[in-house]
CSV table of C-alpha atoms and ligand atoms in Angstrom, one decimal:
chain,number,residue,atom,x,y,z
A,1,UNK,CA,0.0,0.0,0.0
A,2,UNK,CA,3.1,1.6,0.9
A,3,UNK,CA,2.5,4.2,-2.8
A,4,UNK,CA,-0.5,3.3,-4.1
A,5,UNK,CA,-1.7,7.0,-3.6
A,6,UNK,CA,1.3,8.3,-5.4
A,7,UNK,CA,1.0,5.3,-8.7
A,8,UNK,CA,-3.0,6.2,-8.5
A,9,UNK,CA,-1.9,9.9,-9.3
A,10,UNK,CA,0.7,9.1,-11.1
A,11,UNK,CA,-1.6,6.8,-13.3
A,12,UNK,CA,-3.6,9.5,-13.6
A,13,UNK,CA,-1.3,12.6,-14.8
A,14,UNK,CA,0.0,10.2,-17.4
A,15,UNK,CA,-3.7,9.7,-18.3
A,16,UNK,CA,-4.4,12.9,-19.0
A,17,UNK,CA,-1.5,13.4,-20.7
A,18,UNK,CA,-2.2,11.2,-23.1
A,19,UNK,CA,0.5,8.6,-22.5
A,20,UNK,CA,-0.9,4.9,-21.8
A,21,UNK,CA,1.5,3.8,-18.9
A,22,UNK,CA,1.9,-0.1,-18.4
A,23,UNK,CA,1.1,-1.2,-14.6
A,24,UNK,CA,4.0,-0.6,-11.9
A,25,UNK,CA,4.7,-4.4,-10.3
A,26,UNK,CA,2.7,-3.2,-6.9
A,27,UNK,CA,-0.5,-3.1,-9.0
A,28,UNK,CA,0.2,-6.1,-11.0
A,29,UNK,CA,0.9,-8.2,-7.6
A,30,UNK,CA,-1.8,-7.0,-5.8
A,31,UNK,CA,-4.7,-8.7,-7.0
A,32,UNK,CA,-2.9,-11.9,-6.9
A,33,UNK,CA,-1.6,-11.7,-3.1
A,34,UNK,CA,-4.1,-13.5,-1.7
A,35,UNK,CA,-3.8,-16.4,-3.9
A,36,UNK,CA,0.2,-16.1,-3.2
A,37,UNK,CA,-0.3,-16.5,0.7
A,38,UNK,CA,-3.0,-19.0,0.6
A,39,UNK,CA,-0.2,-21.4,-1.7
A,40,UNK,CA,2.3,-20.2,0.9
A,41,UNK,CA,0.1,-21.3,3.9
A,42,UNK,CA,-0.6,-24.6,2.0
A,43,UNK,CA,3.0,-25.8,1.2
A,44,UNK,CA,3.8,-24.1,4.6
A,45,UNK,CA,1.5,-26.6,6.2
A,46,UNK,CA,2.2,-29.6,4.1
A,47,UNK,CA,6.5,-29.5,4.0
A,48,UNK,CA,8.3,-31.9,2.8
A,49,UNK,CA,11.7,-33.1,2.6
A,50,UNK,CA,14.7,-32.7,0.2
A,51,UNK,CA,13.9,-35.3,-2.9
A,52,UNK,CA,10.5,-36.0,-1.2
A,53,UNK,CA,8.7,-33.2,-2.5
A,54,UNK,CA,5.9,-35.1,-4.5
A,55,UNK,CA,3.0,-33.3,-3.2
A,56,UNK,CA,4.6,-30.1,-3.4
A,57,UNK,CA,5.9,-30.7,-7.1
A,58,UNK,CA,2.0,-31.8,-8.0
A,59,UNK,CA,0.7,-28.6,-6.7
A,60,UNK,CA,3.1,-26.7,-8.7
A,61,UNK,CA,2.5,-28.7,-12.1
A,62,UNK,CA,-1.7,-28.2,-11.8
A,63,UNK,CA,-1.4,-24.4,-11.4
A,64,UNK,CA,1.7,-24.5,-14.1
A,65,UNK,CA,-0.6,-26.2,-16.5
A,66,UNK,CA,-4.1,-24.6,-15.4
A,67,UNK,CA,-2.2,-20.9,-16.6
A,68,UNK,CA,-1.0,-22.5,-20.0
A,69,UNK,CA,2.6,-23.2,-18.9
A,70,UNK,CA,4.3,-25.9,-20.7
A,71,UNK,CA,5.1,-27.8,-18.0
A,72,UNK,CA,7.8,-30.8,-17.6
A,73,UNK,CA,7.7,-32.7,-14.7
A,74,UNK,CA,10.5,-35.4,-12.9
A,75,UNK,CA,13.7,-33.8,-13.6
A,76,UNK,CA,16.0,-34.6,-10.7
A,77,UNK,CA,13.2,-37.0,-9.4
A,78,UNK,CA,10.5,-34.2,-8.2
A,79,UNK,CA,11.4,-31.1,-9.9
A,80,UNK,CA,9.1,-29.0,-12.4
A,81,UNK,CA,9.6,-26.7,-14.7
A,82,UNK,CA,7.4,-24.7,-16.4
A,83,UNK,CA,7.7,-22.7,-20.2
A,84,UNK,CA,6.1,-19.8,-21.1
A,85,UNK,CA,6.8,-18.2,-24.6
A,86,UNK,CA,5.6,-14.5,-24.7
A,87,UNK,CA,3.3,-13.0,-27.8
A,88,UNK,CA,6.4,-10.9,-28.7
A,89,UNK,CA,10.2,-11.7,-29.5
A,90,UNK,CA,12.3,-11.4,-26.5
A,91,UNK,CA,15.4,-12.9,-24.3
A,92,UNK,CA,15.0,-15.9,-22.7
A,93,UNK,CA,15.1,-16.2,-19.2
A,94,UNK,CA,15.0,-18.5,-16.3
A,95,UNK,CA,13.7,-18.3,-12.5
A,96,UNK,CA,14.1,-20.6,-9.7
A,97,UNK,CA,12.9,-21.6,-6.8
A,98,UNK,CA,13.4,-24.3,-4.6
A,99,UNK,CA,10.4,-26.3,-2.7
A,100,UNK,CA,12.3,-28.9,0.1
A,101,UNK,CA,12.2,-28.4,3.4
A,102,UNK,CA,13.9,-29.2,6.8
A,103,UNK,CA,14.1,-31.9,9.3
A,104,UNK,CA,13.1,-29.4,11.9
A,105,UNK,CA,9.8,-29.3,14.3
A,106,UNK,CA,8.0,-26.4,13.9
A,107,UNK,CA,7.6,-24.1,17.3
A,108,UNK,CA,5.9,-21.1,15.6
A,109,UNK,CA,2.4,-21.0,16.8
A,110,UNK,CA,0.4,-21.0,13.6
A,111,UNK,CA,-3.1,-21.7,12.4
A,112,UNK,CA,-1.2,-23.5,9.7
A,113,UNK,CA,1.9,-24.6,11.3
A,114,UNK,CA,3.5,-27.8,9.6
A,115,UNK,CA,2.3,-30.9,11.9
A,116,UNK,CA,4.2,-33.0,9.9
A,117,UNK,CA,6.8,-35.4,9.9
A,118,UNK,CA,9.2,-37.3,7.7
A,119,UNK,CA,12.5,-40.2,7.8
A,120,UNK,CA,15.5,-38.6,7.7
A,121,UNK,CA,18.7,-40.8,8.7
A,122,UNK,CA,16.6,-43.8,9.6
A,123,UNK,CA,14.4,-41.2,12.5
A,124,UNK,CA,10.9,-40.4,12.2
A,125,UNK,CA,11.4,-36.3,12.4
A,126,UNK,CA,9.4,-33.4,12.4
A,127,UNK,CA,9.4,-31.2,8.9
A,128,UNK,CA,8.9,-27.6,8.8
A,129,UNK,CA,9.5,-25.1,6.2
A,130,UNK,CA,12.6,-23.8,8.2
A,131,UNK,CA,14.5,-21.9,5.5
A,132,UNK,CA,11.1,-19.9,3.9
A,133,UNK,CA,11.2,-22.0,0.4
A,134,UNK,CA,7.3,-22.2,0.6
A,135,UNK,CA,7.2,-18.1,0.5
A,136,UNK,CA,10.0,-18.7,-2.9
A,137,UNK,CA,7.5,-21.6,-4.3
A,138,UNK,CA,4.3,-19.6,-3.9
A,139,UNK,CA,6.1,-16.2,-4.9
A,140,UNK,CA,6.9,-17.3,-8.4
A,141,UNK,CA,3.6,-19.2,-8.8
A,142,UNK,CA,2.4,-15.7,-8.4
A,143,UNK,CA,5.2,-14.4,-10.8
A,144,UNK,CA,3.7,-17.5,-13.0
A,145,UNK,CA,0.2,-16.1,-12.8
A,146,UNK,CA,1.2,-12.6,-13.4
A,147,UNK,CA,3.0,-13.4,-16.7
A,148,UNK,CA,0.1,-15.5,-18.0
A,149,UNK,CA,-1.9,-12.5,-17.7
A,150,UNK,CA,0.7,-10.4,-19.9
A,151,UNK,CA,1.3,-13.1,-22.1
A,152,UNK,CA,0.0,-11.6,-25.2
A,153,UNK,CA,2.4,-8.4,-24.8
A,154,UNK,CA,5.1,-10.4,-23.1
A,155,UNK,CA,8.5,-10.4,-25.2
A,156,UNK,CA,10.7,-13.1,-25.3
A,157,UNK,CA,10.0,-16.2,-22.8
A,158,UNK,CA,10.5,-17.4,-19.2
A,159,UNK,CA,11.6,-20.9,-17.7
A,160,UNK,CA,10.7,-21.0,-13.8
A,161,UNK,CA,12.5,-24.1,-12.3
A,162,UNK,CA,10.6,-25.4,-9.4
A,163,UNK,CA,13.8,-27.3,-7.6
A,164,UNK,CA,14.1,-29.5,-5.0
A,165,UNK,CA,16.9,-31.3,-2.6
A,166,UNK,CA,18.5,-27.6,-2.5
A,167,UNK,CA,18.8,-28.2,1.4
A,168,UNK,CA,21.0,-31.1,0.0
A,169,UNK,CA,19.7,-34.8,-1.1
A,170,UNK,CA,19.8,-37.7,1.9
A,171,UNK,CA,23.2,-39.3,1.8
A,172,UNK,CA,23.6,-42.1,-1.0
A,173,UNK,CA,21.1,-39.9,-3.0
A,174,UNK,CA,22.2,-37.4,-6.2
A,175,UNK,CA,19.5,-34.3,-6.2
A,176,UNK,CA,19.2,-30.2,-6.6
A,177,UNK,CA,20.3,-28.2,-8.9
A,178,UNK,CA,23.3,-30.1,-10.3
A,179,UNK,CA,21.0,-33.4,-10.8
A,180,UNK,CA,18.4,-30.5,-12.9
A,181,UNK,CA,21.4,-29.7,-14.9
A,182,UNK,CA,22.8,-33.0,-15.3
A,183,UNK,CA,19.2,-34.2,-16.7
A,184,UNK,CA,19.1,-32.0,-19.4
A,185,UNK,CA,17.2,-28.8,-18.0
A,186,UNK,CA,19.1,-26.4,-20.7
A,187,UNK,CA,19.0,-29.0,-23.7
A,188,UNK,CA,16.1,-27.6,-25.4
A,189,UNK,CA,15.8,-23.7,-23.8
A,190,UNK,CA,18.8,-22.3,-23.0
A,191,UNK,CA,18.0,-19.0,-20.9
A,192,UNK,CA,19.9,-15.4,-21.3
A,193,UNK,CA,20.0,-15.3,-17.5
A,194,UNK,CA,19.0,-16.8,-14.5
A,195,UNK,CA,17.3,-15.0,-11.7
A,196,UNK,CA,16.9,-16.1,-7.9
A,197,UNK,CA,15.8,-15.6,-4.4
A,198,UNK,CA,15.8,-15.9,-0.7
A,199,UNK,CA,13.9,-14.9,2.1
A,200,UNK,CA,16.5,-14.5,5.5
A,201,UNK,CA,15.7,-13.0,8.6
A,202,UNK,CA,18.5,-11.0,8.4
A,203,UNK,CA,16.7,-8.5,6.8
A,204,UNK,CA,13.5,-6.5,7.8
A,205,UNK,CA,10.5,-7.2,5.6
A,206,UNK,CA,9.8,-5.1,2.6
A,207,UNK,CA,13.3,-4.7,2.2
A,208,UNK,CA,15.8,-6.6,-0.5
A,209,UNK,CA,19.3,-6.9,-0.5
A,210,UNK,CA,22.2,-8.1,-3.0
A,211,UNK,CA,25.8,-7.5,-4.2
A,212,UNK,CA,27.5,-7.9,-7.3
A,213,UNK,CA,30.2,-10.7,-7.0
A,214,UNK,CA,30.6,-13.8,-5.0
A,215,UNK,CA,27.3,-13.0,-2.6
A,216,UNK,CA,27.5,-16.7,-0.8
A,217,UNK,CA,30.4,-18.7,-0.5
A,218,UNK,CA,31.7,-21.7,-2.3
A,219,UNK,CA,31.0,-25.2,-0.6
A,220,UNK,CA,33.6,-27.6,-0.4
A,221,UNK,CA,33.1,-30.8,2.0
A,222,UNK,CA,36.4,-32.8,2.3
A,223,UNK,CA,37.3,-36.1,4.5
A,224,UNK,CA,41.0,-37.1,5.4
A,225,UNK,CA,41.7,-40.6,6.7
A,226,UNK,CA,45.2,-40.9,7.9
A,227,UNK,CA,46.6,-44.0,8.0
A,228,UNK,CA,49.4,-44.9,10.9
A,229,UNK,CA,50.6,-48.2,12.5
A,230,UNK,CA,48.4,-49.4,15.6
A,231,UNK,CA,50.8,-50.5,18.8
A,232,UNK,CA,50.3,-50.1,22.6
A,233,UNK,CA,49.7,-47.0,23.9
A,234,UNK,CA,52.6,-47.4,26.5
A,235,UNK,CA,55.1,-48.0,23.5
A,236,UNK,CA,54.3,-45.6,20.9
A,237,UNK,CA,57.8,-46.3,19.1
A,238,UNK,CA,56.4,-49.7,18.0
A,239,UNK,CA,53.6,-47.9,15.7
A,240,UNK,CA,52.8,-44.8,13.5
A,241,UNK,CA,50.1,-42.2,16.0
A,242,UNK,CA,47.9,-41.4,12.9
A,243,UNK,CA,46.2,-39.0,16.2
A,244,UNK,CA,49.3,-36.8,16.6
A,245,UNK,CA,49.7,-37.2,12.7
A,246,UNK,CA,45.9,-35.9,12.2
A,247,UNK,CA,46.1,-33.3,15.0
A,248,UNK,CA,49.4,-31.6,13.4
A,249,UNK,CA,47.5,-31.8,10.0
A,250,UNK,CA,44.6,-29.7,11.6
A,251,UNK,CA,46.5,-27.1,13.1
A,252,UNK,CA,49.0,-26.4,10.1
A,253,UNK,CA,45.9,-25.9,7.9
A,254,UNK,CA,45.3,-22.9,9.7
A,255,UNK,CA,48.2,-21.4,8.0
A,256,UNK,CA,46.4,-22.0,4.8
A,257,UNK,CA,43.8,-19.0,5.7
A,258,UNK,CA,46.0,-17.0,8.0
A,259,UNK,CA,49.2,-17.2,5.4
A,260,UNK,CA,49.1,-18.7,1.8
A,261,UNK,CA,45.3,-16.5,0.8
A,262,UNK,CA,45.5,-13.2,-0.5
A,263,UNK,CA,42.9,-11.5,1.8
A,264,UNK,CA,42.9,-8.2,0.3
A,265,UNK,CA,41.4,-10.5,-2.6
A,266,UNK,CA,38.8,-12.1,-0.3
A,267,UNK,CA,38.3,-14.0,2.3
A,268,UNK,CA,37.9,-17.9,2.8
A,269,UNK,CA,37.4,-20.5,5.9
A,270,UNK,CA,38.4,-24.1,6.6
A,271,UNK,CA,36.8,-25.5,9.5
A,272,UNK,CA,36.9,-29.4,10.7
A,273,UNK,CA,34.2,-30.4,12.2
A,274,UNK,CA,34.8,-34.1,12.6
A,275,UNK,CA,38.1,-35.3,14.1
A,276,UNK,CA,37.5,-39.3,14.8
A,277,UNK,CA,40.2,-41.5,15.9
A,278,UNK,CA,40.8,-44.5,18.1
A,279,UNK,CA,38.9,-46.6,20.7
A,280,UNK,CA,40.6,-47.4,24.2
A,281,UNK,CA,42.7,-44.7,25.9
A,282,UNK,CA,45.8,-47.0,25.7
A,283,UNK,CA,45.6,-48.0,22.1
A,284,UNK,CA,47.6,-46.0,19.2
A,285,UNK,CA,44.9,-46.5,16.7
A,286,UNK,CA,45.9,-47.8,13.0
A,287,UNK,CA,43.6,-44.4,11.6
A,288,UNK,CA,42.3,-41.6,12.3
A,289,UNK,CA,39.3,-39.6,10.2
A,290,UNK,CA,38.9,-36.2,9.5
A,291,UNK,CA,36.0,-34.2,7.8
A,292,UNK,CA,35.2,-30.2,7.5
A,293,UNK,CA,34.1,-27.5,5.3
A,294,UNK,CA,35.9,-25.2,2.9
A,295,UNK,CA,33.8,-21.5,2.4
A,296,UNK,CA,35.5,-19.3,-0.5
A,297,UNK,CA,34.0,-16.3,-2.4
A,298,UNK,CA,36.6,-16.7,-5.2
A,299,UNK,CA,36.9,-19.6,-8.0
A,300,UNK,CA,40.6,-19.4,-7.7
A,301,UNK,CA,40.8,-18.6,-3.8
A,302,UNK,CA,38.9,-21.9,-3.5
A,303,UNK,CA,40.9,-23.9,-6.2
A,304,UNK,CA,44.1,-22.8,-3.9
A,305,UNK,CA,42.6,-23.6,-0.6
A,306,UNK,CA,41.2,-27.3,-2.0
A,307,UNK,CA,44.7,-27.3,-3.4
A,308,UNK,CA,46.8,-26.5,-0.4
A,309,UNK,CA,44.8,-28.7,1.8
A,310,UNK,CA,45.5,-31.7,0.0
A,311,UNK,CA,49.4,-30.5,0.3
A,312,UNK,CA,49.2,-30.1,3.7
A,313,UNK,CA,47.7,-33.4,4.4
A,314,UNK,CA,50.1,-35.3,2.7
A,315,UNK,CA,53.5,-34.0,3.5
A,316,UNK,CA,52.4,-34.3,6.8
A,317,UNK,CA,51.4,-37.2,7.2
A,318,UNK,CA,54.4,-38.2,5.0
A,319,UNK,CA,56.8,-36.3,7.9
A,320,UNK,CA,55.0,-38.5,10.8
A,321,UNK,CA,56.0,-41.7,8.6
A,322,UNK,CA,51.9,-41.7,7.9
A,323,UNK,CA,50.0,-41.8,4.8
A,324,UNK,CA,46.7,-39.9,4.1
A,325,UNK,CA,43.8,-41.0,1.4
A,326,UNK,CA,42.0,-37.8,0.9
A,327,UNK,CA,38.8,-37.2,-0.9
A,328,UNK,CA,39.0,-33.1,-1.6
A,329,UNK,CA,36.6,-32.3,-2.1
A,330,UNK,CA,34.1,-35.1,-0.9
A,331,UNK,CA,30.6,-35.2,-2.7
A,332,UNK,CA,28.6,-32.4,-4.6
A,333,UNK,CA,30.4,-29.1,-4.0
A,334,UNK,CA,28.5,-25.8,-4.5
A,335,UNK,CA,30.0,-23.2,-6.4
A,336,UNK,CA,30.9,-19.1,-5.2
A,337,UNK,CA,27.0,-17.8,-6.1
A,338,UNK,CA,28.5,-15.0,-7.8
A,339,UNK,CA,26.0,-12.1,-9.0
A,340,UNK,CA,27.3,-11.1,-12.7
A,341,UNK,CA,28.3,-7.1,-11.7
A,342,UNK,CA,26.5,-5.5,-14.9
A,343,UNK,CA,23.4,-7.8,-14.6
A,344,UNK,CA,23.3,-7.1,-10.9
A,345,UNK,CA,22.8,-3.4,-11.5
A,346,UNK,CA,20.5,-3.5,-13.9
A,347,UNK,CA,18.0,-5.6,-11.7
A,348,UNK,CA,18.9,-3.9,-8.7
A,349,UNK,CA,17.5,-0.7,-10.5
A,350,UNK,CA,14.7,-2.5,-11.6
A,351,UNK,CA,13.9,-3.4,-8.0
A,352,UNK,CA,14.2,0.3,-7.0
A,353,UNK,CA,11.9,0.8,-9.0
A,354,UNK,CA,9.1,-2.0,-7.6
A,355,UNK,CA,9.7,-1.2,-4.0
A,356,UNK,CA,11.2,2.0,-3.5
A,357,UNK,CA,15.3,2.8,-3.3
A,358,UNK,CA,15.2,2.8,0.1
A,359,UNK,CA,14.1,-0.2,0.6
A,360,UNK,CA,16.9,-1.7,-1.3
A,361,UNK,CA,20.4,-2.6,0.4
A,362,UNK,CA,23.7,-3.9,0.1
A,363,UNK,CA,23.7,-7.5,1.1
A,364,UNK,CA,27.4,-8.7,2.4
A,365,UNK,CA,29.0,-11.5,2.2
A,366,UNK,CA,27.8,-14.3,3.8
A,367,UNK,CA,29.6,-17.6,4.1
A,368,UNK,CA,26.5,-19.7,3.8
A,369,UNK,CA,26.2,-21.5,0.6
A,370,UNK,CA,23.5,-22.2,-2.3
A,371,UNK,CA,23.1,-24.4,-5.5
A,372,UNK,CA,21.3,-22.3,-7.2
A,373,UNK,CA,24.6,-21.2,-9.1
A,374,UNK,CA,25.3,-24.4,-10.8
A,375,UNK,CA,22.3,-23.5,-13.0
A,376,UNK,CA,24.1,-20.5,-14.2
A,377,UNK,CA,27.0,-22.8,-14.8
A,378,UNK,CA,25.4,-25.5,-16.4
A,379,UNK,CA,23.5,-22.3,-18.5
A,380,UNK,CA,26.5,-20.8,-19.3
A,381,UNK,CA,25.1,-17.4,-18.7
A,382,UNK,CA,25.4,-14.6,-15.7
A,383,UNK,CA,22.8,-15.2,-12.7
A,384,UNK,CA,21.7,-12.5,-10.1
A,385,UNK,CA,20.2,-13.7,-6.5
A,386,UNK,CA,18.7,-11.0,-4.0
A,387,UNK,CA,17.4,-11.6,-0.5
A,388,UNK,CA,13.8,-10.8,0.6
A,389,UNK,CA,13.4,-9.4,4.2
A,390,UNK,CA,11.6,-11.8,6.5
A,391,UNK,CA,11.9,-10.3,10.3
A,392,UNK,CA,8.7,-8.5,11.0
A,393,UNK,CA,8.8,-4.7,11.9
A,394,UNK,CA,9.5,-4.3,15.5
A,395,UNK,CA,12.1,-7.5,15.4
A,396,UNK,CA,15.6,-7.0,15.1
A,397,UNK,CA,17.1,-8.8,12.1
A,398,UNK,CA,20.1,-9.3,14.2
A,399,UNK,CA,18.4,-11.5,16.9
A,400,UNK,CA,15.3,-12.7,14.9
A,401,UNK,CA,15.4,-16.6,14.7
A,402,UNK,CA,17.8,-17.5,11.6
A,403,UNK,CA,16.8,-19.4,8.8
A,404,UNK,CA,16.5,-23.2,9.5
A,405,UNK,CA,15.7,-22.5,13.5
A,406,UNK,CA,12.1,-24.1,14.8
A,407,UNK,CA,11.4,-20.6,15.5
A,408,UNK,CA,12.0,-19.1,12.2
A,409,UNK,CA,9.2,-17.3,11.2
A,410,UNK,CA,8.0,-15.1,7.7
A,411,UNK,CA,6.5,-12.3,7.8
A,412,UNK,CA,4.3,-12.7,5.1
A,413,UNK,CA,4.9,-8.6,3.3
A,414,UNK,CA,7.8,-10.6,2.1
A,415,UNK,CA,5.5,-12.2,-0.3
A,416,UNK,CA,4.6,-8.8,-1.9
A,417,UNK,CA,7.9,-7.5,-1.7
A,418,UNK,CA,9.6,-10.5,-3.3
A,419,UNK,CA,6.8,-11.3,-6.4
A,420,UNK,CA,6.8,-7.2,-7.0
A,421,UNK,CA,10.9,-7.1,-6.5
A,422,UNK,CA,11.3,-10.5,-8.9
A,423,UNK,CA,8.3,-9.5,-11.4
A,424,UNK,CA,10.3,-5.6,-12.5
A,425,UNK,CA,13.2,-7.7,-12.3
A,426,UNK,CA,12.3,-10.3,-15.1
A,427,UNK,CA,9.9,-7.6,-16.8
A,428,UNK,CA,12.3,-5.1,-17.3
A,429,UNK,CA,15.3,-8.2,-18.2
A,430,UNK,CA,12.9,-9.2,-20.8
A,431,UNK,CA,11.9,-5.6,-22.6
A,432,UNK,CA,8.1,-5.8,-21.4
A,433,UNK,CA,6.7,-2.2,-21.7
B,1,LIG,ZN1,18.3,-23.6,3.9
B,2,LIG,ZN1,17.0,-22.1,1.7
C-alpha cells in the first residue's frame, strides 16, 4: 500500500496526458496476493523433505498447467519446470525456486503450522518449512500467474525451475540443482539469464538486499583418513600415531587461511568439524578420520585452498611416517553464487523501481552456501540472486530466529515485496513495456 496513492496519481497525470503507462509491479501483484499466501500457507503446512517433495511438485504442475505453462515434470526426481513463450520476441530467461524443506519441528504458533513429519537418517522427524522455500514456491507461482496475464504483450519467454533437494539430497542420493542440470534442464531452452531468491531474517521485511560478486560462499566438503601403524599406547615407538599425525595436519591448515590467501582478494574459511580417531585410551589406533568445510568467495581462492589442503595433508602425514587418502573435495560441491556485476545493476534498479530505493540494500558476504549457481553454470550465462526481508517490523534482524531455526518465522509482506521485486526484475530483463 506503501504508494499506491502516489501510482493512482501518477496513473492519472500520465492519463491525461495522453501517454498509456503499463502497470507498476505493486499493481500487478496486488490482485494476486491473496492467492500467493494462501499457496504459501498450503505448502507451509504440508513441507516436505529434500527429494520427497511429490505433493509439493504436484501442486506446482496443476497451477503450471491450469495458466497454459508448458510444464515438464521429474527432472531430478520431483522437480518441475514450467515454459512460457511470450506473444512478442524477446530474451529468454530463467527463474528458480526451490520447494524442500527441513528436518526441523516447527515451534511457531500458527493456524497453519506444519504438523508433519518425515524419515530422515533412519528417524521419524518433524518437517517444517525452516529456511522460507514455501514463501519462494508460492512467490513465483504468483510471478507465474502474473506473466500469463501479460502473455499476449510479453516479449521473449520465461523458464521457472521449481527445484528440489536444494537443502542437500539424503546421503547415498544425487538431487538439486546439479541433478536439474545434469538431466538435461538447458538442452532444449537455453536462458539469457537466471534470476533467484531468498527470504532471510537478516533483513527486515519489505526490504531486498544483494551484491554484485561472490554473494555466498563456495561449498567444499572434504574427509581425510590418515593412515598410521596401531601399537600399545605405553610403546608408541612400536607404531605410527595417525592422532598426533591428524592433530598436526589440523592445526598447520590454519596457515592455509591466515598465510598462503591473499585477503585483500577475499576471504575464505576451513573448518573441521569431525576429528574421529581410536577406541581405548591405551591404544595408538591404525587411523584416524577427519572431515570439514571449505567456504571461498573466489573460483581461484577456493581452487588454492582445496589445493593447499591436499598438500598439507600429505606432506604431513608423509613427515610422521603416515599416509593420508583424501577425498578433496568429498561429494557435490556448490560453487561461489556470484551475482554477474552488470546484470546485478540492472536488476537492482529495476527493484528500486518496484519497491522503493530505500528499501533496497547492500547485502554482504555471507559464508552460507547455495546451489542455485550451478544452474548458471550449467547455463552458461550470468545469474543474479537477492534476499527478501523476512523479520517482522519491531524484530531486530540481528536477533530474529535465523533461517533453519524451529522458531524461524516469515513475515508474510515478504511475499509482496519479493513477487513485485522479482516481477520488474524479469519484466524489465525481458523488454516488457
Ligand atoms: Zn536452507
Ligand atoms: Zn534455503
Amino acid at each position: 500500500m506503501r504508494n499506491s496513492f502516489l501510482a493512482a496519481s501518477l496513473l492519472l497525470a500520465l492519463l491525461t496526458t495522453g501517454a498509456v503507462a503499463a502497470e507498476s509491479a505493486q499493481q500487478l501483484t496486488a490482485p494476486e496476493l491473496k492467492q500467493i499466501t494462501a499457496w504459501r500457507r498450503d505448502l507451509h503446512e504440508h513441507p516436505e523433505l529434500s527429494n520427497r517433495e511429490t505433493r509439493t511438485s504436484q501442486l506446482i504442475a496443476e497451477e503450471l498447467k491450469k495458466l497454459g505453462y508448458d510444464v515438464r515434470t521429474g527432472i531430478a526426481k520431483t522437480g518441475v519446470v514450467g515454459i512460457l513463450k511470450g506473444g512478442k520476441p524477446g530474451p529468454k530467461l530463467a527463474i528458480r525456486a526451490d520447494i524442500d524443506a527441513l528436518p526441523v519441528t516447527e515451534q511457531v504458533d500458527l493456524p497453519f503450522a506444519s504438523k508433519e513429519t518425515g524419515e530422515y537418517l533412519g528417524k521419524n522427524v518433524g518437517v517444517m518449512h525452516a529456511c522460507g522455500h514455501d514463501a519462494h514456491t508460492a512467490i513465483t507461482l504468483g510471478v507465474a500467474e502474473i506473466f500469463a496475464k501479460l502473455r499476449a504483450d510479453l516479449p521473449g519467454e520465461v523458464m521457472l525451475i521449481f527445484q528440489p533437494a536444494e537443502e542437500g539430497p539424503p546421503p547415498g542420493e544425487e538431487g538439486g540443482a546439479p541433478l536439474m542440470v545434469k538431466e538435461g534442464l538447458f538442452k532444449d531452452f537455453k536462458p539469457d539469464a537466471v534470476f533467484g531468491m531468498h527470504v532471510r531474517s537478516a533483513f527486515p521485511v519489505g526490504t531486498v538486499a544483494l551484491m554484485p560478486g561472490g554473494e555466498m560462499a563456495s561449498s567444499d566438503t572434504f574427509r581425510i583418513v590418515v593412515h598410521g601403524k596401531g601399537s600399545h599406547g605405553a610403546t608408541p615407538w612400536l607404531g605410527v600415531d595417525p592422532i598426533v599425525t591428524a592433530a598436526q595436519i589440523v592445526t598447520d591448515a590454519q596457515t592455509i587461511v591466515s598465510r598462503e590467501l591473499d585477503l585483500n582478494r577475499s576471504p575464505a574459511v576451513v573448518t573441521f568439524g569431525i576429528f574421529n580417531g581410536g577406541t581405548r585410551f591405551n591404544v595408538v589406533p591404525e587411523t584416524a578420520e577427519l572431515q570439514g568445510t571449505i567456504r571461498a568467495f573466489d573460483e581461484d581462492v577456493r581452487k588454492h585452498a582445496l589445493a593447499s589442503l591436499k598438500r598439507v595433508a600429505e606432506n604431513v602425514a608423509a613427515a610422521h611416517g603416515a599416509t593420508v587418502e583424501s577425498q578433496i573435495p568429498l561429494g557435490e560441491s556448490n560453487p561461489v553464487n556470484r551475482n554477474d556485476p552488470a546484470l546485478t545493476a540492472r536488476v537492482r534498479a529495476s527493484i528500486e523501481q518496484a519497491i522503493g530505493k530505500e528499501h533496497v540494500q547492500d547485502a554482504q558476504r555471507w559464508t552460507a552456501s547455495e546451489d542455485f549457481p550451478h544452474l548458471a553454470l550449467g547455463a552458461g550465462v550470468p545469474s543474479v540472486y537477492f534476499f527478501v526481508g523476512a523479520t517482522p517490523a519491531g524484530t531486530d534482524p540481528a536477533t530474529a530466529p535465523t533461517n533453519h531455526s524451529p522458531k524461524f518465522f516469515l513475515d508474510e509482506g515478504a511475499l509482496a515485496t519479493g513477487t513485485e521485486a522479482m516481477l520488474q526484475a524479469a519484466l524489465d530483463f525481458l523488454g516488457y513495456r
